Amino acid sequence: MISTLLLEQDRKTFVPIEDHQQISTLRANPKHIVWVDVSQPTAADFDCLHEEFEFHRLAIEDCKNAHQRPKIEDYHRYYFIVLYEAELTDRGDLLLRELSLFLGPNYVVTVHHRPIQAITNGERLWRNWTDLAEQGAGLLAYLILDAVVDEYFPILDAVSDRMDELEHKLFNDHETETIEDIFQIKKQLLQVRRSVTPLRDVFNILLRREQPLFTREVTYYFHDIYDHLIRVADMIDNLRDLLGSTMDVYLSLQGNRMNMVMKRLTALSTILMSAALISGIYGMNFHYMPELEWRYGYYAALGGMLTIVIGLIIFFRWIKWL
């Protein structure tokens, strides 16, 4: 489905466009800023984009085939950008939604197969920032891209909170789910890193001084997004380092717990074998043995075993094996 919104820079008014065949005519006016949003695109929608904007077929093909790597491609008259919006569900699952964006001198075309929250936020802010209409399509691109990048901050904050809870579990609980949580967080950080790291190359190209599509003022806004990306990348690296340390602590604690179990089993085995030594000696079938006919031999044997057991318990408690 295609929806088109026109901003007239002179009048600073927004006009919804129903007839999509007029797009090429409207964008021919440099005082017009055209935003075309294509959600759940069909083959007819892609044909319309190709006819009205003359987009390269390879770029159209990338829009059709999802799961593209975040990237930017320079087609001289416009840029083609692919990036991902992230969301953390209530269950703690990470969702990535692909957004393709064509960025020209006075138009922006967004293509997505699933709902994108940044589209809604970008439109709301664009309507409120009409005093900066002279900045052209670059301002609209900034609002959309900034909304996508800013969504990574609360996700990383939530991951950081989960890691704090995980550290508390490590020292207080012995749940087997802890290792599963560690690997789930590690997988989420890897997904976020794969979505964020290539975007730095995207903005390196957008911030080139020789690029003629935008004013110098617009590059200041793109610099703001680039700074946010650097912060996000630093947060990811810090969380990955902290997660690696948490993994090492978990393995160390598991090793220590296993050592304690082995010590206790060794102590119990020693106690039982020492007591069994006496009973084993007097269980032999020899006729001539000391104290074999003694009236109090049974009680003496029990007393000897009890003395050995108590002595060993005291010894193992002293060396903290029990």
mmCIF file of C-alpha atoms in Angstrom:
data_model
loop_
_atom_site.group_PDB
_atom_site.id
_atom_site.type_symbol
_atom_site.label_atom_id
_atom_site.label_comp_id
_atom_site.label_asym_id
_atom_site.label_seq_id
_atom_site.Cartn_x
_atom_site.Cartn_y
_atom_site.Cartn_z
ATOM 1 C CA MET A 1 0.000 0.000 0.000
ATOM 2 C CA ILE A 2 1.315 3.405 -1.016
ATOM 3 C CA SER A 3 0.644 6.599 0.927
ATOM 4 C CA THR A 4 2.029 9.938 -0.241
ATOM 5 C CA LEU A 5 2.432 13.151 1.733
ATOM 6 C CA LEU A 6 3.475 16.436 0.116
ATOM 7 C CA LEU A 7 5.029 19.388 1.952
ATOM 8 C CA GLU A 8 4.857 22.733 0.167
ATOM 9 C CA GLN A 9 7.879 24.642 1.419
ATOM 10 C CA ASP A 10 6.512 28.087 0.533
ATOM 11 C CA ARG A 11 3.215 27.646 2.346
ATOM 12 C CA LYS A 12 4.567 25.131 4.874
ATOM 13 C CA THR A 13 1.458 23.028 4.507
ATOM 14 C CA PHE A 14 1.001 19.275 4.142
ATOM 15 C CA VAL A 15 -1.151 17.836 1.364
ATOM 16 C CA PRO A 16 -2.031 14.106 1.147
ATOM 17 C CA ILE A 17 -1.745 12.825 -2.422
ATOM 18 C CA GLU A 18 -4.216 10.204 -3.595
ATOM 19 C CA ASP A 19 -3.200 9.999 -7.243
ATOM 20 C CA HIS A 20 0.202 8.348 -7.218
ATOM 21 C CA GLN A 21 0.634 8.953 -10.939
ATOM 22 C CA GLN A 22 1.293 12.622 -10.088
ATOM 23 C CA ILE A 23 4.376 11.870 -7.990
ATOM 24 C CA SER A 24 6.881 12.450 -10.771
ATOM 25 C CA THR A 25 5.219 15.770 -11.609
ATOM 26 C CA LEU A 26 5.133 16.909 -7.977
ATOM 27 C CA ARG A 27 8.768 16.106 -7.268
ATOM 28 C CA ALA A 28 9.804 18.020 -10.366
ATOM 29 C CA ASN A 29 9.056 21.180 -8.372
ATOM 30 C CA PRO A 30 12.085 21.891 -6.117
ATOM 31 C CA LYS A 31 9.774 23.645 -3.621
ATOM 32 C CA HIS A 32 7.931 20.391 -3.015
ATOM 33 C CA ILE A 33 9.069 17.708 -0.575
ATOM 34 C CA VAL A 34 7.467 14.352 -1.324
ATOM 35 C CA TRP A 35 7.322 11.476 1.131
ATOM 36 C CA VAL A 36 6.117 8.154 -0.250
ATOM 37 C CA ASP A 37 5.631 5.387 2.280
ATOM 38 C CA VAL A 38 5.111 1.857 0.935
ATOM 39 C CA SER A 39 3.957 -0.692 3.511
ATOM 40 C CA GLN A 40 3.488 -4.375 2.685
ATOM 41 C CA PRO A 41 4.396 -3.645 -0.943
ATOM 42 C CA THR A 42 2.960 -5.543 -3.865
ATOM 43 C CA ALA A 43 4.367 -6.050 -7.348
ATOM 44 C CA ALA A 44 2.213 -3.163 -8.578
ATOM 45 C CA ASP A 45 3.680 -0.895 -5.884
ATOM 46 C CA PHE A 46 7.217 -1.685 -7.011
ATOM 47 C CA ASP A 47 6.260 -1.002 -10.628
ATOM 48 C CA CYS A 48 4.871 2.360 -9.553
ATOM 49 C CA LEU A 49 8.137 3.259 -7.784
ATOM 50 C CA HIS A 50 10.143 2.305 -10.826
ATOM 51 C CA GLU A 51 7.966 4.394 -13.134
ATOM 52 C CA GLU A 52 7.601 7.501 -10.949
ATOM 53 C CA PHE A 53 11.139 7.665 -9.537
ATOM 54 C CA GLU A 54 13.124 5.634 -12.075
ATOM 55 C CA PHE A 55 14.834 3.724 -9.303
ATOM 56 C CA HIS A 56 17.443 1.194 -10.346
ATOM 57 C CA ARG A 57 16.110 -2.337 -10.711
ATOM 58 C CA LEU A 58 18.782 -3.687 -8.377
ATOM 59 C CA ALA A 59 17.588 -1.356 -5.607
ATOM 60 C CA ILE A 60 13.990 -2.410 -6.255
ATOM 61 C CA GLU A 61 15.090 -6.037 -6.105
ATOM 62 C CA ASP A 62 16.734 -5.450 -2.710
ATOM 63 C CA CYS A 63 13.440 -4.020 -1.442
ATOM 64 C CA LYS A 64 11.590 -7.099 -2.615
ATOM 65 C CA ASN A 65 14.027 -9.518 -0.993
ATOM 66 C CA ALA A 66 14.097 -9.018 2.757
ATOM 67 C CA HIS A 67 17.003 -9.691 5.151
ATOM 68 C CA GLN A 68 19.440 -7.370 3.420
ATOM 69 C CA ARG A 69 22.584 -6.269 5.210
ATOM 70 C CA PRO A 70 22.442 -2.680 6.554
ATOM 71 C CA LYS A 71 24.066 -0.604 3.837
ATOM 72 C CA ILE A 72 24.032 2.514 1.676
ATOM 73 C CA GLU A 73 24.334 2.606 -2.114
ATOM 74 C CA ASP A 74 25.018 5.778 -4.060
ATOM 75 C CA TYR A 75 23.038 5.955 -7.318
ATOM 76 C CA HIS A 76 24.281 9.487 -8.082
ATOM 77 C CA ARG A 77 20.814 11.086 -8.038
ATOM 78 C CA TYR A 78 19.738 9.427 -4.797
ATOM 79 C CA TYR A 79 20.884 7.189 -1.977
ATOM 80 C CA PHE A 80 19.466 3.771 -1.207
ATOM 81 C CA ILE A 81 19.714 2.879 2.500
ATOM 82 C CA VAL A 82 18.819 -0.321 4.348
ATOM 83 C CA LEU A 83 18.600 -0.399 8.140
ATOM 84 C CA TYR A 84 16.741 -2.205 10.902
ATOM 85 C CA GLU A 85 14.392 -0.990 13.610
ATOM 86 C CA ALA A 86 14.734 -2.980 16.845
ATOM 87 C CA GLU A 87 12.166 -3.782 19.527
ATOM 88 C CA LEU A 88 12.389 -5.809 22.729
ATOM 89 C CA THR A 89 9.154 -7.658 23.496
ATOM 90 C CA ASP A 90 7.659 -8.216 26.941
ATOM 91 C CA ARG A 91 9.006 -11.772 26.827
ATOM 92 C CA GLY A 92 12.528 -10.460 26.271
ATOM 93 C CA ASP A 93 12.732 -11.429 22.583
ATOM 94 C CA LEU A 94 14.489 -9.095 20.163
ATOM 95 C CA LEU A 95 12.618 -8.204 16.979
ATOM 96 C CA LEU A 96 14.322 -6.580 13.993
ATOM 97 C CA ARG A 97 12.202 -4.954 11.277
ATOM 98 C CA GLU A 98 13.819 -4.052 7.974
ATOM 99 C CA LEU A 99 13.371 -0.579 6.510
ATOM 100 C CA SER A 100 14.501 0.437 3.020
ATOM 101 C CA LEU A 101 14.835 4.144 2.296
ATOM 102 C CA PHE A 102 15.389 6.068 -0.929
ATOM 103 C CA LEU A 103 16.738 9.527 -0.261
ATOM 104 C CA GLY A 104 16.745 12.165 -2.986
ATOM 105 C CA PRO A 105 17.091 15.972 -3.131
ATOM 106 C CA ASN A 106 13.424 16.636 -2.424
ATOM 107 C CA TYR A 107 11.890 13.255 -1.755
ATOM 108 C CA VAL A 108 12.032 10.317 0.644
ATOM 109 C CA VAL A 109 10.641 6.880 -0.141
ATOM 110 C CA THR A 110 10.325 4.335 2.667
ATOM 111 C CA VAL A 111 9.584 0.671 1.978
ATOM 112 C CA HIS A 112 8.843 -1.874 4.694
ATOM 113 C CA HIS A 113 7.077 -5.211 4.920
ATOM 114 C CA ARG A 114 6.139 -4.835 8.594
ATOM 115 C CA PRO A 115 4.920 -1.855 10.654
ATOM 116 C CA ILE A 116 7.725 0.565 11.568
ATOM 117 C CA GLN A 117 7.299 2.741 14.648
ATOM 118 C CA ALA A 118 9.906 5.190 13.339
ATOM 119 C CA ILE A 119 7.600 6.010 10.406
ATOM 120 C CA THR A 120 4.852 7.141 12.779
ATOM 121 C CA ASN A 121 7.277 9.108 14.951
ATOM 122 C CA GLY A 122 8.937 10.669 11.930
ATOM 123 C CA GLU A 123 5.654 11.876 10.474
ATOM 124 C CA ARG A 124 4.553 13.364 13.802
ATOM 125 C CA LEU A 125 7.820 15.273 14.230
ATOM 126 C CA TRP A 126 7.885 16.362 10.580
ATOM 127 C CA ARG A 127 4.479 17.993 10.952
ATOM 128 C CA ASN A 128 5.739 19.825 14.064
ATOM 129 C CA TRP A 129 9.000 20.996 12.457
ATOM 130 C CA THR A 130 7.500 22.993 9.578
ATOM 131 C CA ASP A 131 9.658 25.987 10.592
ATOM 132 C CA LEU A 132 12.616 23.988 9.215
ATOM 133 C CA ALA A 133 10.910 23.120 5.940
ATOM 134 C CA GLU A 134 13.673 24.843 3.980
ATOM 135 C CA GLN A 135 16.029 22.013 5.005
ATOM 136 C CA GLY A 136 14.279 19.812 2.462
ATOM 137 C CA ALA A 137 14.086 16.038 2.399
ATOM 138 C CA GLY A 138 17.230 15.715 4.485
ATOM 139 C CA LEU A 139 15.322 16.849 7.561
ATOM 140 C CA LEU A 140 12.667 14.165 7.054
ATOM 141 C CA ALA A 141 15.382 11.536 6.550
ATOM 142 C CA TYR A 142 17.031 12.691 9.768
ATOM 143 C CA LEU A 143 13.788 12.356 11.746
ATOM 144 C CA ILE A 144 13.200 8.803 10.496
ATOM 145 C CA LEU A 145 16.800 7.629 10.881
ATOM 146 C CA ASP A 146 17.145 9.256 14.294
ATOM 147 C CA ALA A 147 13.960 7.542 15.512
ATOM 148 C CA VAL A 148 15.383 4.170 14.393
ATOM 149 C CA VAL A 149 18.765 4.684 16.061
ATOM 150 C CA ASP A 150 17.328 6.069 19.316
ATOM 151 C CA GLU A 151 15.282 2.891 19.789
ATOM 152 C CA TYR A 152 18.514 1.000 20.456
ATOM 153 C CA PHE A 153 19.196 2.894 23.691
ATOM 154 C CA PRO A 154 16.221 1.557 25.744
ATOM 155 C CA ILE A 155 16.934 -1.934 24.393
ATOM 156 C CA LEU A 156 20.535 -1.816 25.586
ATOM 157 C CA ASP A 157 19.402 -0.359 28.918
ATOM 158 C CA ALA A 158 17.006 -3.289 29.310
ATOM 159 C CA VAL A 159 19.816 -5.723 28.447
ATOM 160 C CA SER A 160 22.016 -4.032 31.053
ATOM 161 C CA ASP A 161 19.272 -4.457 33.682
ATOM 162 C CA ARG A 162 18.937 -8.139 32.779
ATOM 163 C CA MET A 163 22.668 -8.587 33.199
ATOM 164 C CA ASP A 164 22.475 -7.006 36.666
ATOM 165 C CA GLU A 165 19.770 -9.523 37.588
ATOM 166 C CA LEU A 166 21.912 -12.275 36.113
ATOM 167 C CA GLU A 167 24.868 -11.320 38.272
ATOM 168 C CA HIS A 168 22.613 -11.445 41.346
ATOM 169 C CA LYS A 169 21.504 -14.964 40.367
ATOM 170 C CA LEU A 170 25.072 -16.122 39.939
ATOM 171 C CA PHE A 171 25.941 -15.528 43.573
ATOM 172 C CA ASN A 172 22.598 -16.381 45.169
ATOM 173 C CA ASP A 173 20.922 -19.083 43.098
ATOM 174 C CA HIS A 174 21.977 -22.296 41.419
ATOM 175 C CA GLU A 175 19.451 -22.275 38.570
ATOM 176 C CA THR A 176 20.337 -24.097 35.369
ATOM 177 C CA GLU A 177 18.533 -21.388 33.365
ATOM 178 C CA THR A 178 21.363 -18.952 34.106
ATOM 179 C CA ILE A 179 23.583 -20.230 31.302
ATOM 180 C CA GLU A 180 20.610 -20.069 28.918
ATOM 181 C CA ASP A 181 20.023 -16.419 29.843
ATOM 182 C CA ILE A 182 23.698 -15.644 29.242
ATOM 183 C CA PHE A 183 23.644 -17.096 25.740
ATOM 184 C CA GLN A 184 20.310 -15.428 24.935
ATOM 185 C CA ILE A 185 21.737 -12.022 25.862
ATOM 186 C CA LYS A 186 24.886 -12.785 23.894
ATOM 187 C CA LYS A 187 22.789 -13.599 20.833
ATOM 188 C CA GLN A 188 20.760 -10.390 21.188
ATOM 189 C CA LEU A 189 23.882 -8.251 21.487
ATOM 190 C CA LEU A 190 25.273 -9.908 18.378
ATOM 191 C CA GLN A 191 22.070 -9.138 16.455
ATOM 192 C CA VAL A 192 22.127 -5.502 17.566
ATOM 193 C CA ARG A 193 25.808 -5.195 16.697
ATOM 194 C CA ARG A 194 25.194 -6.552 13.192
ATOM 195 C CA SER A 195 22.461 -3.943 12.707
ATOM 196 C CA VAL A 196 24.363 -0.980 14.157
ATOM 197 C CA THR A 197 27.979 -1.391 13.044
ATOM 198 C CA PRO A 198 27.329 -1.078 9.263
ATOM 199 C CA LEU A 199 25.308 2.102 9.880
ATOM 200 C CA ARG A 200 28.490 3.966 10.729
ATOM 201 C CA ASP A 201 29.599 3.448 7.132
ATOM 202 C CA VAL A 202 26.197 4.708 6.002
ATOM 203 C CA PHE A 203 26.622 8.010 7.796
ATOM 204 C CA ASN A 204 30.250 8.318 6.805
ATOM 205 C CA ILE A 205 29.006 8.491 3.217
ATOM 206 C CA LEU A 206 26.119 10.842 4.049
ATOM 207 C CA LEU A 207 28.515 13.188 5.840
ATOM 208 C CA ARG A 208 30.946 13.472 2.962
ATOM 209 C CA ARG A 209 31.459 17.125 2.067
ATOM 210 C CA GLU A 210 31.339 16.457 -1.654
ATOM 211 C CA GLN A 211 27.817 15.012 -1.536
ATOM 212 C CA PRO A 212 25.542 17.617 -3.200
ATOM 213 C CA LEU A 213 22.086 16.462 -2.147
ATOM 214 C CA PHE A 214 21.772 18.323 1.161
ATOM 215 C CA THR A 215 22.642 21.619 2.770
ATOM 216 C CA ARG A 216 25.390 21.979 5.344
ATOM 217 C CA GLU A 217 22.716 22.454 8.019
ATOM 218 C CA VAL A 218 21.326 18.985 7.305
ATOM 219 C CA THR A 219 24.762 17.424 7.792
ATOM 220 C CA TYR A 220 24.739 18.785 11.341
ATOM 221 C CA TYR A 221 21.648 16.698 12.019
ATOM 222 C CA PHE A 222 23.285 13.634 10.488
ATOM 223 C CA HIS A 223 26.304 14.257 12.723
ATOM 224 C CA ASP A 224 23.923 13.968 15.689
ATOM 225 C CA ILE A 225 22.776 10.526 14.543
ATOM 226 C CA TYR A 226 26.382 9.499 13.952
ATOM 227 C CA ASP A 227 27.238 10.453 17.540
ATOM 228 C CA HIS A 228 24.317 8.351 18.742
ATOM 229 C CA LEU A 229 25.611 5.413 16.729
ATOM 230 C CA ILE A 230 29.039 5.745 18.330
ATOM 231 C CA ARG A 231 27.391 5.707 21.770
ATOM 232 C CA VAL A 232 25.325 2.654 20.861
ATOM 233 C CA ALA A 233 28.402 0.840 19.533
ATOM 234 C CA ASP A 234 30.331 1.672 22.717
ATOM 235 C CA MET A 235 27.464 0.405 24.858
ATOM 236 C CA ILE A 236 27.368 -2.837 22.883
ATOM 237 C CA ASP A 237 31.109 -3.359 23.272
ATOM 238 C CA ASN A 238 30.939 -2.646 27.010
ATOM 239 C CA LEU A 239 28.019 -5.028 27.476
ATOM 240 C CA ARG A 240 29.791 -7.724 25.463
ATOM 241 C CA ASP A 241 32.886 -7.365 27.664
ATOM 242 C CA LEU A 242 30.742 -7.470 30.786
ATOM 243 C CA LEU A 243 28.895 -10.506 29.460
ATOM 244 C CA GLY A 244 32.210 -12.267 28.823
ATOM 245 C CA SER A 245 33.267 -11.531 32.403
ATOM 246 C CA THR A 246 29.912 -12.796 33.651
ATOM 247 C CA MET A 247 30.428 -16.005 31.681
ATOM 248 C CA ASP A 248 33.877 -16.460 33.226
ATOM 249 C CA VAL A 249 32.445 -15.874 36.703
ATOM 250 C CA TYR A 250 29.696 -18.401 36.043
ATOM 251 C CA LEU A 251 32.174 -21.059 34.942
ATOM 252 C CA SER A 252 34.416 -20.305 37.924
ATOM 253 C CA LEU A 253 31.517 -20.593 40.344
ATOM 254 C CA GLN A 254 30.414 -23.827 38.744
ATOM 255 C CA GLY A 255 33.953 -25.170 39.090
ATOM 256 C CA ASN A 256 34.112 -24.104 42.743
ATOM 257 C CA ARG A 257 30.757 -25.714 43.455
ATOM 258 C CA MET A 258 31.920 -28.915 41.805
ATOM 259 C CA ASN A 259 35.088 -28.854 43.909
ATOM 260 C CA MET A 260 33.029 -28.469 47.082
ATOM 261 C CA VAL A 261 30.837 -31.393 46.079
ATOM 262 C CA MET A 262 33.895 -33.544 45.399
ATOM 263 C CA LYS A 263 35.434 -32.556 48.749
ATOM 264 C CA ARG A 264 32.281 -33.500 50.621
ATOM 265 C CA LEU A 265 31.964 -36.788 48.790
ATOM 266 C CA THR A 266 35.615 -37.530 49.521
ATOM 267 C CA ALA A 267 35.149 -36.698 53.209
ATOM 268 C CA LEU A 268 32.037 -38.879 53.506
ATOM 269 C CA SER A 269 33.752 -41.727 51.675
ATOM 270 C CA THR A 270 36.764 -41.510 53.999
ATOM 271 C CA ILE A 271 34.542 -41.533 57.089
ATOM 272 C CA LEU A 272 32.534 -44.517 55.903
ATOM 273 C CA MET A 273 35.601 -46.489 54.789
ATOM 274 C CA SER A 274 37.390 -45.835 58.094
ATOM 275 C CA ALA A 275 34.398 -47.140 60.037
ATOM 276 C CA ALA A 276 34.087 -50.073 57.666
ATOM 277 C CA LEU A 277 37.731 -50.952 58.319
ATOM 278 C CA ILE A 278 37.010 -52.111 61.855
ATOM 279 C CA SER A 279 33.858 -53.976 60.881
ATOM 280 C CA GLY A 280 35.727 -55.577 57.985
ATOM 281 C CA ILE A 281 38.549 -56.808 60.213
ATOM 282 C CA TYR A 282 36.201 -58.396 62.718
ATOM 283 C CA GLY A 283 34.089 -59.798 59.913
ATOM 284 C CA MET A 284 36.906 -62.103 58.802
ATOM 285 C CA ASN A 285 36.358 -65.819 59.314
ATOM 286 C CA PHE A 286 39.468 -66.546 61.362
ATOM 287 C CA HIS A 287 38.969 -68.594 64.507
ATOM 288 C CA TYR A 288 41.894 -67.231 66.507
ATOM 289 C CA MET A 289 41.500 -63.429 66.637
ATOM 290 C CA PRO A 290 42.133 -61.035 69.553
ATOM 291 C CA GLU A 291 39.029 -60.033 71.496
ATOM 292 C CA LEU A 292 36.930 -62.386 69.367
ATOM 293 C CA GLU A 293 35.558 -64.121 72.475
ATOM 294 C CA TRP A 294 35.617 -60.977 74.583
ATOM 295 C CA ARG A 295 32.318 -60.197 76.279
ATOM 296 C CA TYR A 296 32.453 -56.473 75.448
ATOM 297 C CA GLY A 297 34.092 -56.802 72.041
ATOM 298 C CA TYR A 298 30.952 -55.765 70.141
ATOM 299 C CA TYR A 299 30.599 -52.566 72.141
ATOM 300 C CA ALA A 300 34.316 -51.841 71.868
ATOM 301 C CA ALA A 301 34.169 -52.191 68.079
ATOM 302 C CA LEU A 302 31.168 -49.815 67.897
ATOM 303 C CA GLY A 303 32.945 -47.366 70.178
ATOM 304 C CA GLY A 304 36.070 -47.491 68.049
ATOM 305 C CA MET A 305 34.086 -46.848 64.888
ATOM 306 C CA LEU A 306 32.196 -43.985 66.520
ATOM 307 C CA THR A 307 35.445 -42.444 67.748
ATOM 308 C CA ILE A 308 36.994 -42.594 64.295
ATOM 309 C CA VAL A 309 33.859 -41.112 62.682
ATOM 310 C CA ILE A 310 33.679 -38.216 65.153
ATOM 311 C CA GLY A 311 37.385 -37.544 64.846
ATOM 312 C CA LEU A 312 37.245 -37.460 61.061
ATOM 313 C CA ILE A 313 34.157 -35.208 61.089
ATOM 314 C CA ILE A 314 35.957 -32.763 63.358
ATOM 315 C CA PHE A 315 39.028 -32.875 61.112
ATOM 316 C CA PHE A 316 37.110 -32.318 57.883
ATOM 317 C CA ARG A 317 35.101 -29.492 59.441
ATOM 318 C CA TRP A 318 38.378 -27.905 60.518
ATOM 319 C CA ILE A 319 39.764 -27.974 56.953
ATOM 320 C CA LYS A 320 36.322 -26.850 55.658
ATOM 321 C CA TRP A 321 35.556 -29.913 53.634
ATOM 322 C CA LEU A 322 32.251 -30.349 55.413
#
